[in-house]
Coordinates of C-alpha atoms in Angstrom, one line a residue:
M1133 CA 112.8 61.9 40.9
T1134 CA 111.2 58.8 42.5
F1135 CA 112.8 56.3 44.9
G1136 CA 113.5 53.7 42.2
D1137 CA 114.9 56.3 39.7
S1138 CA 117.2 57.6 42.3
V1139 CA 118.6 54.2 43.3
S1140 CA 119.1 53.1 39.7
T1141 CA 120.8 56.4 38.8
C1142 CA 123.1 56.3 41.7
L1143 CA 124.1 52.7 41.2
R1144 CA 124.6 53.4 37.5
K1145 CA 126.8 56.3 38.3
Y1146 CA 128.7 54.3 40.9
V1147 CA 132.0 56.2 40.7
D1148 CA 131.0 59.2 38.6
F1149 CA 131.9 62.4 40.5
N1150 CA 131.0 64.6 37.5
G1151 CA 127.8 66.5 37.0
R1152 CA 124.9 67.4 39.2
A1153 CA 122.4 65.5 41.4
S1154 CA 119.1 66.9 42.6
R1155 CA 118.1 67.0 46.3
S1156 CA 115.5 64.3 45.7
E1157 CA 118.1 62.0 44.1
Y1158 CA 120.5 62.4 47.0
W1159 CA 118.0 62.0 49.8
W1160 CA 116.1 59.1 48.2
F1161 CA 119.5 57.2 47.8
F1162 CA 120.4 58.2 51.4
L1163 CA 117.1 56.6 52.5
F1164 CA 117.9 53.5 50.4
G1165 CA 121.3 53.3 52.2
V1166 CA 119.8 53.5 55.6
L1167 CA 117.2 50.9 54.8
L1168 CA 119.8 48.6 53.3
D1169 CA 122.1 48.9 56.4
L1170 CA 119.1 48.4 58.7
G1171 CA 118.2 45.2 56.9
A1172 CA 121.8 44.0 56.9
S1173 CA 122.2 44.7 60.6
M1174 CA 119.1 42.7 61.4
L1175 CA 120.4 39.9 59.2
S1176 CA 123.8 40.1 60.9
A1177 CA 122.2 40.0 64.3
T1178 CA 120.2 36.9 63.5
T1179 CA 123.3 35.1 62.1
G1180 CA 125.7 36.3 64.8
T1181 CA 128.2 37.7 62.4
R1182 CA 128.7 41.3 61.2
V1183 CA 129.7 40.3 57.6
F1184 CA 126.3 41.4 56.1
F1185 CA 126.4 44.8 57.7
V1186 CA 130.0 45.4 56.6
L1187 CA 129.3 44.3 53.0
S1188 CA 126.2 46.5 52.7
S1189 CA 128.0 49.5 54.2
I1190 CA 130.9 49.1 51.7
A1191 CA 128.5 48.6 48.8
V1192 CA 126.6 51.8 49.6
W1193 CA 129.4 54.0 50.8
V1194 CA 131.0 54.7 47.4
P1195 CA 127.8 55.7 45.5
L1196 CA 126.7 57.7 48.5
L1197 CA 129.9 59.6 48.4
T1198 CA 129.6 60.2 44.6
V1199 CA 126.0 61.4 44.8
A1200 CA 126.9 63.7 47.7
V1201 CA 129.7 65.3 45.6
R1202 CA 127.3 65.7 42.7
R1203 CA 124.7 67.2 45.1
L1204 CA 127.3 69.7 46.3
H1205 CA 127.9 70.5 42.6
D1206 CA 124.2 71.1 42.1
A1207 CA 124.3 73.8 44.8
G1208 CA 127.4 75.4 43.1
M1209 CA 130.0 74.1 45.6
S1210 CA 133.1 72.1 45.2
G1211 CA 132.9 68.4 46.1
W1212 CA 135.9 68.9 48.4
W1213 CA 133.4 70.2 51.0
W1214 CA 132.6 66.5 51.6
F1215 CA 135.9 66.3 53.6
T1216 CA 134.3 68.4 56.3
T1217 CA 133.0 65.1 57.6
F1218 CA 136.4 64.5 59.1
I1219 CA 135.8 67.3 61.6
P1220 CA 134.2 65.6 64.6
I1221 CA 130.4 66.4 65.0
V1222 CA 130.6 69.9 63.4
G1223 CA 131.7 68.5 60.1
L1224 CA 128.6 66.4 59.7
I1225 CA 126.3 69.3 60.6
V1226 CA 128.1 71.5 58.1
L1227 CA 127.8 68.9 55.4
A1228 CA 124.1 68.3 56.1
Y1229 CA 123.5 72.0 55.8
L1230 CA 125.3 72.1 52.5
L1231 CA 123.4 69.1 51.1
V1232 CA 120.0 70.7 51.8
Q1233 CA 120.8 73.9 49.9
R1234 CA 118.7 74.9 46.9
P1235 CA 120.2 74.1 43.5
Q1236 CA 121.5 76.8 41.3
P1237 CA 118.7 77.2 38.8
W1238 CA 121.1 77.9 35.9
D1239 CA 124.0 76.1 34.3
N1240 CA 127.1 76.2 36.4
K1241 CA 130.7 74.9 35.9
Y1242 CA 129.6 71.4 37.0
G1243 CA 126.9 70.9 34.4
A1244 CA 123.6 72.0 33.0
Y1245 CA 120.6 72.6 35.2
V1246 CA 117.9 69.9 34.7
G1247 CA 115.4 70.8 37.3
E1248 CA 112.0 72.5 36.8
Q1249 CA 112.2 75.4 34.4
V1250 CA 112.1 79.0 35.7
L1251 CA 109.5 81.2 34.1
R1252 CA 111.2 83.8 32.0
S1253 CA 108.2 86.2 32.0
P1254 CA 105.2 86.5 34.1
A1255 CA 102.0 84.7 33.0
P1256 CA 99.4 86.8 31.4
A1257 CA 96.5 88.0 33.5
P1258 CA 93.4 85.9 33.3
Q1259 CA 90.5 87.3 31.2
S1260 CA 87.6 88.7 33.1
P1261 CA 84.3 86.9 32.4
V1262 CA 81.8 88.6 30.2
P1263 CA 78.6 89.3 32.1
P1264 CA 75.3 88.0 30.7
A1265 CA 73.2 90.4 28.5
S1266 CA 70.7 90.9 31.3
M1267 CA 73.4 92.2 33.5
R1268 CA 75.2 94.4 30.9
S1269 CA 72.6 97.1 30.9
R1270 CA 72.6 97.3 34.6
L1271 CA 76.3 97.6 34.7
D1272 CA 76.4 100.3 32.1
G1273 CA 74.0 102.5 34.2
S1274 CA 71.4 102.6 31.5
G1275 CA 69.1 100.0 33.2
T1276 CA 67.1 100.3 36.3
P1277 CA 67.8 98.1 39.3

């Protein structure tokens, strides 16, 4: 998922806690939130008021929460794990660890898996090249070197 796809998906699913979100969807939107807050804090610093920073933080907080819950669902965990953030310092570390977990590559109780498909059987072995006619006799042992 690209940066633009992630931002549009997360803003479209502003308060949708159902389903799954890929790692790329979460982390691209997280980067968007950081960049938006950085720009808003610079704008707030130049105007001498914190209103832009507060508004951007409020605007991004809800979709960031919902995409985090969907990301936890993708790893097969309950969205209630998000509440570990209320534990000082350790909670953020625990949540960050949970958010970087690999997705479950199968359908789970939160939704269908939409990531890359897992190969069901190994790929066939490549065919060995056929040697040229001048080499075949030497390989059979009938020719002289």
